[in-house]
mmCIF file of C-alpha atoms and ligand atoms in Angstrom:
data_model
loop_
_atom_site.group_PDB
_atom_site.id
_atom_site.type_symbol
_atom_site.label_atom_id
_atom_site.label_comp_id
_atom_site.label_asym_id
_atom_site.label_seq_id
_atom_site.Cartn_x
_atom_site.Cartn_y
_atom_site.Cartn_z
ATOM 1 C CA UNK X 1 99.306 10.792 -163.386
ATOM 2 C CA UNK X 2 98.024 7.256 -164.065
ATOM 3 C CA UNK X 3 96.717 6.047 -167.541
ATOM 4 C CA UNK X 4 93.404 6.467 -166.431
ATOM 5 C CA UNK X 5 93.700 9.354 -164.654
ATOM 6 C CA UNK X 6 94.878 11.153 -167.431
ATOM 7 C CA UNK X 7 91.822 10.192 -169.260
ATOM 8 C CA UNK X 8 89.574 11.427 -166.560
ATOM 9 C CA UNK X 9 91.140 14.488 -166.748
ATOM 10 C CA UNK X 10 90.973 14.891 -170.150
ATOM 11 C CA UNK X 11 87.447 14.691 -170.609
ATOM 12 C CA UNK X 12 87.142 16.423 -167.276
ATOM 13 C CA UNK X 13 84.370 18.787 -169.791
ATOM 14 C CA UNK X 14 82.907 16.049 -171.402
ATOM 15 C CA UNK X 15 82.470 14.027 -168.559
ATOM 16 C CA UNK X 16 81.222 16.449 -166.041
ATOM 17 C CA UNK X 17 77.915 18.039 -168.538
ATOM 18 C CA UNK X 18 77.618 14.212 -170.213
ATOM 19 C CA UNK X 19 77.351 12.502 -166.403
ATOM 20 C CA UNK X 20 75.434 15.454 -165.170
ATOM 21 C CA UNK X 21 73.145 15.237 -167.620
ATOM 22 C CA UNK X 22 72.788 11.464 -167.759
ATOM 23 C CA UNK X 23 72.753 10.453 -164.880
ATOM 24 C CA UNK X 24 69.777 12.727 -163.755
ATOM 25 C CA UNK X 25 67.972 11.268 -166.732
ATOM 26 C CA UNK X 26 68.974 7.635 -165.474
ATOM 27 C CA UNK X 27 67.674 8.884 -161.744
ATOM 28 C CA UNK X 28 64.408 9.637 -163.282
ATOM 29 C CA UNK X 29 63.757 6.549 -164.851
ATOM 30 C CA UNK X 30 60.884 4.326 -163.046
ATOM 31 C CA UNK X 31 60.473 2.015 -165.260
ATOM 32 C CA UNK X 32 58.567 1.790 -169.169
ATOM 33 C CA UNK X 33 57.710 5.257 -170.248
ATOM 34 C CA UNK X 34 58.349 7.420 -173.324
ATOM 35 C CA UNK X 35 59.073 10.690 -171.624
ATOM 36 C CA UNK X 36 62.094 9.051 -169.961
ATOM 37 C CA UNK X 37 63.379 7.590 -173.806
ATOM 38 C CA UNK X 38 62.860 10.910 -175.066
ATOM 39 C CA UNK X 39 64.859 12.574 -171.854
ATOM 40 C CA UNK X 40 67.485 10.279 -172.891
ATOM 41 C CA UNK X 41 67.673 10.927 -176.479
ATOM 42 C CA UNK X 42 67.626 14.574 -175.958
ATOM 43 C CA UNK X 43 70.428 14.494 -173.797
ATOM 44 C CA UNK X 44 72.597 12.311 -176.166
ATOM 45 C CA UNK X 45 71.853 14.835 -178.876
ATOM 46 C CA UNK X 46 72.825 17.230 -176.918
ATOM 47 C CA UNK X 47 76.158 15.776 -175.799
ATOM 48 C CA UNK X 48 76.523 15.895 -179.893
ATOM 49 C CA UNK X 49 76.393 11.918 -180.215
ATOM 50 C CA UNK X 50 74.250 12.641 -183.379
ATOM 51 C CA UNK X 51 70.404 12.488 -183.938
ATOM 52 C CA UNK X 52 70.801 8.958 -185.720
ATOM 53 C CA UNK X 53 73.661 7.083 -183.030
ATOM 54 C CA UNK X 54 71.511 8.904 -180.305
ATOM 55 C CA UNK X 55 68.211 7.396 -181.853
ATOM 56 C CA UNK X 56 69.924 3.677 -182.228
ATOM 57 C CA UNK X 57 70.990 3.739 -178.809
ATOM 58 C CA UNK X 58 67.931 4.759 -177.448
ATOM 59 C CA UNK X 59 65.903 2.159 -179.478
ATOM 60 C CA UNK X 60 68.200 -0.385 -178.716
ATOM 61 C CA UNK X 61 67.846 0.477 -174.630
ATOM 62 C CA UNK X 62 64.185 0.620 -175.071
ATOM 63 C CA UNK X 63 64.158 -2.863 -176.380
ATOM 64 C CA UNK X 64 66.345 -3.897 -173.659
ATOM 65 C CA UNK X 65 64.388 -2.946 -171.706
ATOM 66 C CA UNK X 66 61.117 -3.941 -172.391
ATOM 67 C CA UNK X 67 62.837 -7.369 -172.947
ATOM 68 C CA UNK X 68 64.712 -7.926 -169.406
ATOM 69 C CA UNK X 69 61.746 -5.911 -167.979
ATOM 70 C CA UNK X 70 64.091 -3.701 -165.954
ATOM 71 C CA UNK X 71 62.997 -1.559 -162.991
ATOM 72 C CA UNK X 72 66.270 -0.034 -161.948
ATOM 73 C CA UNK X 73 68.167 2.985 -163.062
ATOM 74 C CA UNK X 74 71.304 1.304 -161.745
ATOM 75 C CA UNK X 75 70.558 -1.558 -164.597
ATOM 76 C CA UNK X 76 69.453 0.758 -166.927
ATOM 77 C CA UNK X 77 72.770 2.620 -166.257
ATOM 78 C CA UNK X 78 74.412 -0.383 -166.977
ATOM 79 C CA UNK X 79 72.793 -1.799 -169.895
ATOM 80 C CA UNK X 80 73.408 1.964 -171.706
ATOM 81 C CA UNK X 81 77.173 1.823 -170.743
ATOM 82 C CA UNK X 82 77.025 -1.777 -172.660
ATOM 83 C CA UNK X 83 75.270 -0.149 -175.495
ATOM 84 C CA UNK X 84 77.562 2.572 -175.693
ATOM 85 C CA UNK X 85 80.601 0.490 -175.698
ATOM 86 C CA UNK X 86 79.629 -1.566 -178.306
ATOM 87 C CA UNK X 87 78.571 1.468 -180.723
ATOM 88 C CA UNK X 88 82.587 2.762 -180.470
ATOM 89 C CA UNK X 89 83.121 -0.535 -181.989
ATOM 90 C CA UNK X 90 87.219 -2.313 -182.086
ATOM 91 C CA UNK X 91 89.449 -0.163 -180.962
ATOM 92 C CA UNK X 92 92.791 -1.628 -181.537
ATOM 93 C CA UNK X 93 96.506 -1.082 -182.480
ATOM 94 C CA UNK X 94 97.810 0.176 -185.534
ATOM 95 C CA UNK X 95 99.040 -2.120 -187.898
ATOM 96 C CA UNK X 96 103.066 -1.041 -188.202
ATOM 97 C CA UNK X 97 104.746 -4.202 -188.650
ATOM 98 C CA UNK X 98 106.659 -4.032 -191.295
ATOM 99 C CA UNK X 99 109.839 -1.954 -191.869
ATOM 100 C CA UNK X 100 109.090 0.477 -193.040
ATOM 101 C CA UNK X 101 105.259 1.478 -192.986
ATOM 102 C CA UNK X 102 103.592 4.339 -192.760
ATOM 103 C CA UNK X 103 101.285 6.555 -191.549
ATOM 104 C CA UNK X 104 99.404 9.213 -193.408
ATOM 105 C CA UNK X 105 98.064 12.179 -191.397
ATOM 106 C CA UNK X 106 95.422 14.053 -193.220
ATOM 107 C CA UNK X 107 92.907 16.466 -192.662
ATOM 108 C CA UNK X 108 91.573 20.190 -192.748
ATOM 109 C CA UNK X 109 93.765 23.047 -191.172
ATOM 110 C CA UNK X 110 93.860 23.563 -187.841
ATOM 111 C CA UNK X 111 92.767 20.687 -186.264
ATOM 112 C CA UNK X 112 95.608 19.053 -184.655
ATOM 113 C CA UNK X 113 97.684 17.241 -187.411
ATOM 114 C CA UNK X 114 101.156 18.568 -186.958
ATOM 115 C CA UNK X 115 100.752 18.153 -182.681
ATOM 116 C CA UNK X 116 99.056 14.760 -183.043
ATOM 117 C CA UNK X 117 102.221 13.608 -185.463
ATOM 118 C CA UNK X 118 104.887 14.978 -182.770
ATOM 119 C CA UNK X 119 102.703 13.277 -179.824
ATOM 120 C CA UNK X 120 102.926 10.092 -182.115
ATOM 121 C CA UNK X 121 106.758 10.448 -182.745
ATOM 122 C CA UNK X 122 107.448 10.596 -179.377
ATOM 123 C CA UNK X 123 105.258 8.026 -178.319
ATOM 124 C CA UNK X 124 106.772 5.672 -180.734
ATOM 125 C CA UNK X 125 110.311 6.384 -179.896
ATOM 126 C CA UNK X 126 109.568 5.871 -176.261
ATOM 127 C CA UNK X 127 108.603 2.348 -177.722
ATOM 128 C CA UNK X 128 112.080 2.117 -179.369
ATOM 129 C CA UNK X 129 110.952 2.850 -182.735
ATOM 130 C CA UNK X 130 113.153 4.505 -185.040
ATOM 131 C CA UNK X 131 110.825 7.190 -186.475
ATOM 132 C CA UNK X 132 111.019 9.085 -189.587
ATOM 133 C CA UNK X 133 109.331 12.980 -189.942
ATOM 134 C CA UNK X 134 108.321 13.453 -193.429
ATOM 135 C CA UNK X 135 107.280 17.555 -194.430
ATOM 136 C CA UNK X 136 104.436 16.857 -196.871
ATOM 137 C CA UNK X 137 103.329 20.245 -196.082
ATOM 138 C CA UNK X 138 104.654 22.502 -197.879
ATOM 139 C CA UNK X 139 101.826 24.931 -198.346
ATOM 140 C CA UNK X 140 103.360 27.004 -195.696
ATOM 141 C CA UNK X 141 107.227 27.262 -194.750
ATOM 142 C CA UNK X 142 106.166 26.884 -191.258
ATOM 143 C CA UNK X 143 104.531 23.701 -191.231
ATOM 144 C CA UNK X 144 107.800 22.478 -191.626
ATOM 145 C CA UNK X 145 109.219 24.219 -188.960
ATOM 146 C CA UNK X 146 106.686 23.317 -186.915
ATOM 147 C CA UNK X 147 107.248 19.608 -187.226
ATOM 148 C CA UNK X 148 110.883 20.271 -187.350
ATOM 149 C CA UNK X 149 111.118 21.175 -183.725
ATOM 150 C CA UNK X 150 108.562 18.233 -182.790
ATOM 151 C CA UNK X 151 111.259 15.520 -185.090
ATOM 152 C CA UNK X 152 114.267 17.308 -182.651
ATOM 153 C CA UNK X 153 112.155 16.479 -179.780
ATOM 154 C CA UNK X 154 111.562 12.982 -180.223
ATOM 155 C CA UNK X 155 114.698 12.310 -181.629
ATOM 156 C CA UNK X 156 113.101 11.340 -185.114
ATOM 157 C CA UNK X 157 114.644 11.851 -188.453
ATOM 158 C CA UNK X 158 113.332 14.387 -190.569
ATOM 159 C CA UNK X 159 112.862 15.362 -194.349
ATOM 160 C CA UNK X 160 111.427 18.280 -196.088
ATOM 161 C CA UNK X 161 111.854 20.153 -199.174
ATOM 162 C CA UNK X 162 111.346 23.856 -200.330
ATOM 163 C CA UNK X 163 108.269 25.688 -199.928
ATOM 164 C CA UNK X 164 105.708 24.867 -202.578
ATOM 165 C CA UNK X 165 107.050 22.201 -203.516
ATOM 166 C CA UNK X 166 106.008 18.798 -204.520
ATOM 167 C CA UNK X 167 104.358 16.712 -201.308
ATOM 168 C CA UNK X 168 104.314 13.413 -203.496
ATOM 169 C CA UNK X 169 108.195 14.084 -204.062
ATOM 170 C CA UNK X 170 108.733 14.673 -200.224
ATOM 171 C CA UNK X 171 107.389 11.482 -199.567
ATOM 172 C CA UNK X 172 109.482 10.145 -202.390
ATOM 173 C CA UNK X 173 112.588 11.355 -200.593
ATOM 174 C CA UNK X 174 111.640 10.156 -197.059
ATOM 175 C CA UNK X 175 110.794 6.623 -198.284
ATOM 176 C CA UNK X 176 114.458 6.730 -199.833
ATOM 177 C CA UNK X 177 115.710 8.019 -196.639
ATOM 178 C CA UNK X 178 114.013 5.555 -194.592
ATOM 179 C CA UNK X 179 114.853 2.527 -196.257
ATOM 180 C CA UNK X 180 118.705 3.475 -196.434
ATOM 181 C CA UNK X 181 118.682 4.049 -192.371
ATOM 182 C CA UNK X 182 116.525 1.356 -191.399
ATOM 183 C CA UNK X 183 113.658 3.737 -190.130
ATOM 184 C CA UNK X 184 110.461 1.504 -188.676
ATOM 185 C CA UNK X 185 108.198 3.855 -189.042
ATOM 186 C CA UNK X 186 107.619 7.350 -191.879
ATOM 187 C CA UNK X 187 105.060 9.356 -190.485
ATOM 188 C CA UNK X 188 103.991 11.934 -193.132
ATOM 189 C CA UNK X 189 102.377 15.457 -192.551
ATOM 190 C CA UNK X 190 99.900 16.989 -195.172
ATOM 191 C CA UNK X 191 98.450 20.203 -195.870
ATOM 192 C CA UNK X 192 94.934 20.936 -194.099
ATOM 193 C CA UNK X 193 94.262 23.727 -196.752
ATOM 194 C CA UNK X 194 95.205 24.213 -200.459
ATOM 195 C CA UNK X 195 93.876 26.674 -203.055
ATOM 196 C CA UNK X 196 90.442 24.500 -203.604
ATOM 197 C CA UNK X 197 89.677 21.143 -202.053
ATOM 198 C CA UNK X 198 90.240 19.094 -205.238
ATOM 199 C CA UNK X 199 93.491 19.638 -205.178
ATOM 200 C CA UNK X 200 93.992 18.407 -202.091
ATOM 201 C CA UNK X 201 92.056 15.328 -202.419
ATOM 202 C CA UNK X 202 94.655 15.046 -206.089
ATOM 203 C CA UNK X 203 97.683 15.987 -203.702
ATOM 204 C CA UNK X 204 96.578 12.502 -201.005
ATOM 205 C CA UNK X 205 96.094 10.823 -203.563
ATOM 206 C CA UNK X 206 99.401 11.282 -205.416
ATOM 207 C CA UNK X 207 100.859 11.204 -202.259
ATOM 208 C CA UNK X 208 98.849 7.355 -201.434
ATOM 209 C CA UNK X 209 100.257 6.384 -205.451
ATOM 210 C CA UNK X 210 103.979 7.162 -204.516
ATOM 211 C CA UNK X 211 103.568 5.059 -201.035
ATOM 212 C CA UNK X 212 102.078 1.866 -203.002
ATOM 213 C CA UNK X 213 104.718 1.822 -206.065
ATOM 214 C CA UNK X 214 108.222 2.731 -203.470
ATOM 215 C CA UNK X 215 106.547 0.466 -200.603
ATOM 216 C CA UNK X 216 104.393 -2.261 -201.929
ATOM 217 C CA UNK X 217 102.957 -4.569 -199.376
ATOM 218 C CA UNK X 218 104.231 -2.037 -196.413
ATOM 219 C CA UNK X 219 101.496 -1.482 -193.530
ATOM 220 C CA UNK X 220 99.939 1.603 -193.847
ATOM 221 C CA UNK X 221 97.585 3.517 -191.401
ATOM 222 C CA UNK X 222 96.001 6.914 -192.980
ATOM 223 C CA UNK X 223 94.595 8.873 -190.181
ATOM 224 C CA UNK X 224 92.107 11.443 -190.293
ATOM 225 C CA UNK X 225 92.662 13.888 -187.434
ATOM 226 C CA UNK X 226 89.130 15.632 -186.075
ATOM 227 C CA UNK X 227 88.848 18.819 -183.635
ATOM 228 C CA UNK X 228 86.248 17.876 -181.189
ATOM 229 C CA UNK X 229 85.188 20.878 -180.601
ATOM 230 C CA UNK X 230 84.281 21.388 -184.217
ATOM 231 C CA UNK X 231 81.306 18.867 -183.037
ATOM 232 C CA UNK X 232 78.872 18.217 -185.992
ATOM 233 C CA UNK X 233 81.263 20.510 -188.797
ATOM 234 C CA UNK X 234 84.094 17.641 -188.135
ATOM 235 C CA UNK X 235 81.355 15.329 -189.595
ATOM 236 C CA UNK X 236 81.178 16.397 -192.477
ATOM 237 C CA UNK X 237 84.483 16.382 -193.237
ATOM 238 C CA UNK X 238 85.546 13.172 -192.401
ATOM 239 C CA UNK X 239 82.992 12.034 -194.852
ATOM 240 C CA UNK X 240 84.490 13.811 -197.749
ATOM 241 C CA UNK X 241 87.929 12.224 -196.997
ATOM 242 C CA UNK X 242 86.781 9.015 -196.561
ATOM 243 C CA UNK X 243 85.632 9.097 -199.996
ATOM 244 C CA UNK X 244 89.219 10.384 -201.418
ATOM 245 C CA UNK X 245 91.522 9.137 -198.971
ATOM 246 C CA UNK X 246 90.565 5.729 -197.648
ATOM 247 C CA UNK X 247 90.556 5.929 -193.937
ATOM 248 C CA UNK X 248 91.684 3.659 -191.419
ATOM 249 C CA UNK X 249 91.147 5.448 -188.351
ATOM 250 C CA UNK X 250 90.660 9.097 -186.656
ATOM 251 C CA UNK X 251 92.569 10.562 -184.551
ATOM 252 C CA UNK X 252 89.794 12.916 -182.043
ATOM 253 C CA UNK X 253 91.460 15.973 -180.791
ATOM 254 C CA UNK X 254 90.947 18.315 -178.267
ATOM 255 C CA UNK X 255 88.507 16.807 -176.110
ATOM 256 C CA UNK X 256 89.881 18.362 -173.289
ATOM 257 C CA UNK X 257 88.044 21.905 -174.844
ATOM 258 C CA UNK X 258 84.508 20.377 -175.457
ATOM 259 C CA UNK X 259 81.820 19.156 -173.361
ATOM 260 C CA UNK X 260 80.311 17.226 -176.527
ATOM 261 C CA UNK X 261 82.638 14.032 -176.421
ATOM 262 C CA UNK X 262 79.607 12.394 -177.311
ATOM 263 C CA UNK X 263 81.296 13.035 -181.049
ATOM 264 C CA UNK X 264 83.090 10.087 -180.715
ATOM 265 C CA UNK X 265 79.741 7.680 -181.414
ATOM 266 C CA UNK X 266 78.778 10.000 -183.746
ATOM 267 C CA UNK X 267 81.797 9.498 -186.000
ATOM 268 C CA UNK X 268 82.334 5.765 -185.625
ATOM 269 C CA UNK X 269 78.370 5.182 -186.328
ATOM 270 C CA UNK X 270 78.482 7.481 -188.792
ATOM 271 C CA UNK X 271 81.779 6.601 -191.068
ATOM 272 C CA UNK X 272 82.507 2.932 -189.820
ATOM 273 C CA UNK X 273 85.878 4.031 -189.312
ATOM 274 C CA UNK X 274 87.560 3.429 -185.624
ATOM 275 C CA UNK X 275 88.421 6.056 -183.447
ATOM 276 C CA UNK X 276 92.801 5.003 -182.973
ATOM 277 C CA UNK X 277 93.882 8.021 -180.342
ATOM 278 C CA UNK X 278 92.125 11.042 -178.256
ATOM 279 C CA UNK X 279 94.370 14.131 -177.939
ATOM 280 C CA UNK X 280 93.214 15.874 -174.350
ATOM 281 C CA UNK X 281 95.764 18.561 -174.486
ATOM 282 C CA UNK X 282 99.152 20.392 -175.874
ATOM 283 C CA UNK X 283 101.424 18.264 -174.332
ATOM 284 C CA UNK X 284 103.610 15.539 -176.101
ATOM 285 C CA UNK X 285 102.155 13.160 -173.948
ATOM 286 C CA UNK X 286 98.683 14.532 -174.222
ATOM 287 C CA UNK X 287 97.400 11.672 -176.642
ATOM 288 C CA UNK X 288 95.843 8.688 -175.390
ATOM 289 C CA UNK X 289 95.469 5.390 -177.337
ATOM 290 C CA UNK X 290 91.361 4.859 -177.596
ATOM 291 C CA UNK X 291 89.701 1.976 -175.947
ATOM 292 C CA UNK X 292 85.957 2.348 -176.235
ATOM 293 C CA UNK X 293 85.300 0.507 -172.645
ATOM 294 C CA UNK X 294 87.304 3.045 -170.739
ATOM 295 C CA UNK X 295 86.543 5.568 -172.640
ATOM 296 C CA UNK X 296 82.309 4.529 -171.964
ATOM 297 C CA UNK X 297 83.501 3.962 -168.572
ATOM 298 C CA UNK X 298 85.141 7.575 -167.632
ATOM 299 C CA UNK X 299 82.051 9.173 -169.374
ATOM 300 C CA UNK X 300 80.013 7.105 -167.482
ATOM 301 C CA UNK X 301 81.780 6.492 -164.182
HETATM 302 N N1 LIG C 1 93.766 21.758 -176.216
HETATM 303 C C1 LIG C 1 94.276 21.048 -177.221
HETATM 304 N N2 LIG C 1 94.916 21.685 -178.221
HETATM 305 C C2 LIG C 1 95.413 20.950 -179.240
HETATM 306 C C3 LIG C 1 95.285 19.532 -179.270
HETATM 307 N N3 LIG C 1 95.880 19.104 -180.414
HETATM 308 C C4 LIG C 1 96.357 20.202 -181.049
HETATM 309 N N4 LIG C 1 96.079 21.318 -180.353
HETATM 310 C C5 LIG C 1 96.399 22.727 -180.719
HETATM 311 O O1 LIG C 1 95.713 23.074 -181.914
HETATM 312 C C6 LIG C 1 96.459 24.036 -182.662
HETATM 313 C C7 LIG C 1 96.616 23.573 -184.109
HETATM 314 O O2 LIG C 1 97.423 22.421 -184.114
HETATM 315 P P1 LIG C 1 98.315 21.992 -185.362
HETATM 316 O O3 LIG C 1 98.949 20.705 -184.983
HETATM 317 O O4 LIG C 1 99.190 23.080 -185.832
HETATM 318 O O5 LIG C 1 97.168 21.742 -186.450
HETATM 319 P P2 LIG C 1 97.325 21.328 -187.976
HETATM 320 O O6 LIG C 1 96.185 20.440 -188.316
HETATM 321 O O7 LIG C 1 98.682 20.794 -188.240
HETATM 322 O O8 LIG C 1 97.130 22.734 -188.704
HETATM 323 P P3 LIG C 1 97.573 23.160 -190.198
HETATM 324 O O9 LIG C 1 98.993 22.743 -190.374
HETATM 325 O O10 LIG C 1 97.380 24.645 -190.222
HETATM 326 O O11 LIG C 1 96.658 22.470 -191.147
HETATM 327 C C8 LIG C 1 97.783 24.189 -181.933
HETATM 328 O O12 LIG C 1 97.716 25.345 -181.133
HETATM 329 C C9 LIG C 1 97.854 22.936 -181.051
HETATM 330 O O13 LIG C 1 98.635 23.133 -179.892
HETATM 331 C C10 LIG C 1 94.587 18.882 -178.181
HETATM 332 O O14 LIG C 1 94.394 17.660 -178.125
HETATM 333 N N5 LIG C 1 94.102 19.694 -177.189
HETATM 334 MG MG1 LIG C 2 100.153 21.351 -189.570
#
């Protein structure tokens, strides 16, 4: 299956109840007329791209509008998809160049961390990275286990300690490791769940103090990883770890289980931060590097 293909298919969901729904919106549009902006803002909503990113965008097409004095739903199609596009804001590579650097994965339990870090491995290898699994956590024994047969799989090294043990010391050890074999890249798995939440905002951020005293100056991506599906709840979230953990992109999985894509302008309205990857499945090669005009475009067709 082709690039975009696998896109399409991915957001098979999405797609089908977002174009559905838009486009017989766009079909009704005759020109000027509030019902049609409120059609349209309704059905954004409902696609879960937010009440405010749903309200911009419709203000902004109204003013468009009214500007260019458009007639046709085929330009008013167009000028949305434009709108829409620009809202998801740079997409863009990670910044890995130097050797090593690092990527934190963070986020609450569940939503995809441990998959999206094997999907990454792989990917990364396939690029001829030499890639570096590190266990940080070790709330459950089978976290580690988990990523241990995803570091096997994509031929990545791999440390981890006991269970319960420090994750700020696991990252010590895997910064050691990777610097003695020449590793490119550490990815680093976190807990999604401790006993209370502030100490697991304490545990990133020990974790974040350990990565900028062993590896000043090293590129380093933290990524928050969001369930689509969650819709709204993932919202939330991401705000409170973009307080404690300094974002620099999300990671949007399972889209392939929600019809409410439309979470993606929520988020990157909402936080400012950039969506980096889309997960659309189980698969190690079920994660898709985001680029808001295709992404605009398969919702959109
Ligand atoms: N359909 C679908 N399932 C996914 C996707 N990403 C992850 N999953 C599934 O979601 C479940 C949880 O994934 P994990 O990677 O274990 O999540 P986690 O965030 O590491 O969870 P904790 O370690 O408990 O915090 C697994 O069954 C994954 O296979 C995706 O993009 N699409
Ligand atoms: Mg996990």
């Amino acid at each position: 299956m082709g690039f975009f293909d696998k896109i399409k298919a991915g957001l098979a969901k999405t797609k089908q109840s977002f174009q559905n729904r838009l486009n017989a919106t766009i079909a009704s549009f005759t020109g000027e007329n509030e019902d049609f902006f409120d059609d349209l803002e309704d059905t954004l909503i409902l696609s879960d791209v937010g009440a405010e990113a749903s309200m911009d965008a419709v203000d902004r097409l109204r003013d468009e509008v009214e500007e260019r004095g458009l007639r046709g739903s085929d330009e008013v199609r167009d000028t949305l998809r434009d709108i829409l596009v620009d809202m998801l804001g740079q997409g863009g590579e990670l910044r890995l160049a130097t050797h090593p650097s690092v990527i934190l994965v963070v986020g609450v339990n569940g939503v995809g961390k441990t998959t999206t870090i094997g999907k990454l491995a792989l990917m990364y290898h396939h690029q001829g990275k030499k890639v570096l699994l590190a266990a940080g956590d070790t709330f459950r024994a089978a976290a580690a286990e988990q990523l241990k047969i995803w570091a096997d799989r994509s031929g990545a090294d791999f440390v981890r300690h006991e269970e319960g043990s420090d994750p700020a010391a696991v990252v010590f050890d895997a910064i050691s490791a990777a610097k003695a074999r020449g590793s490119d890249i550490i990815i680093v798995d976190t807990a999604g769940r401790l006993h209370n939440k502030s100490n697991l905002m304490n545990e990133l951020a020990k974790i974040s103090r350990v990565i900028d005293r062993e590896l000043p100056g090293a590129d380093r991506e933290t990524l928050l990883v969001i369930d689509a599906t969650t819709g709204q709840n993932g919202l939330s979230q991401a705000e409170e770890f973009k307080k404690y953990a300094g974002l620099t992109g999300i990671v949007l999985t399972k889209l392939d289980g929600t019809a409410k894509g439309g979470i993606v302008f929520a988020i990157t309205q909402k936080l400012g931060v950039p969506v980096r990857f889309v997960g659309v499945g189980e698969k190690a090669d079920d994660l898709i590097p985001f680029d808001p005009e295709e992404f605009a475009e398969a919702l959109l067709g």
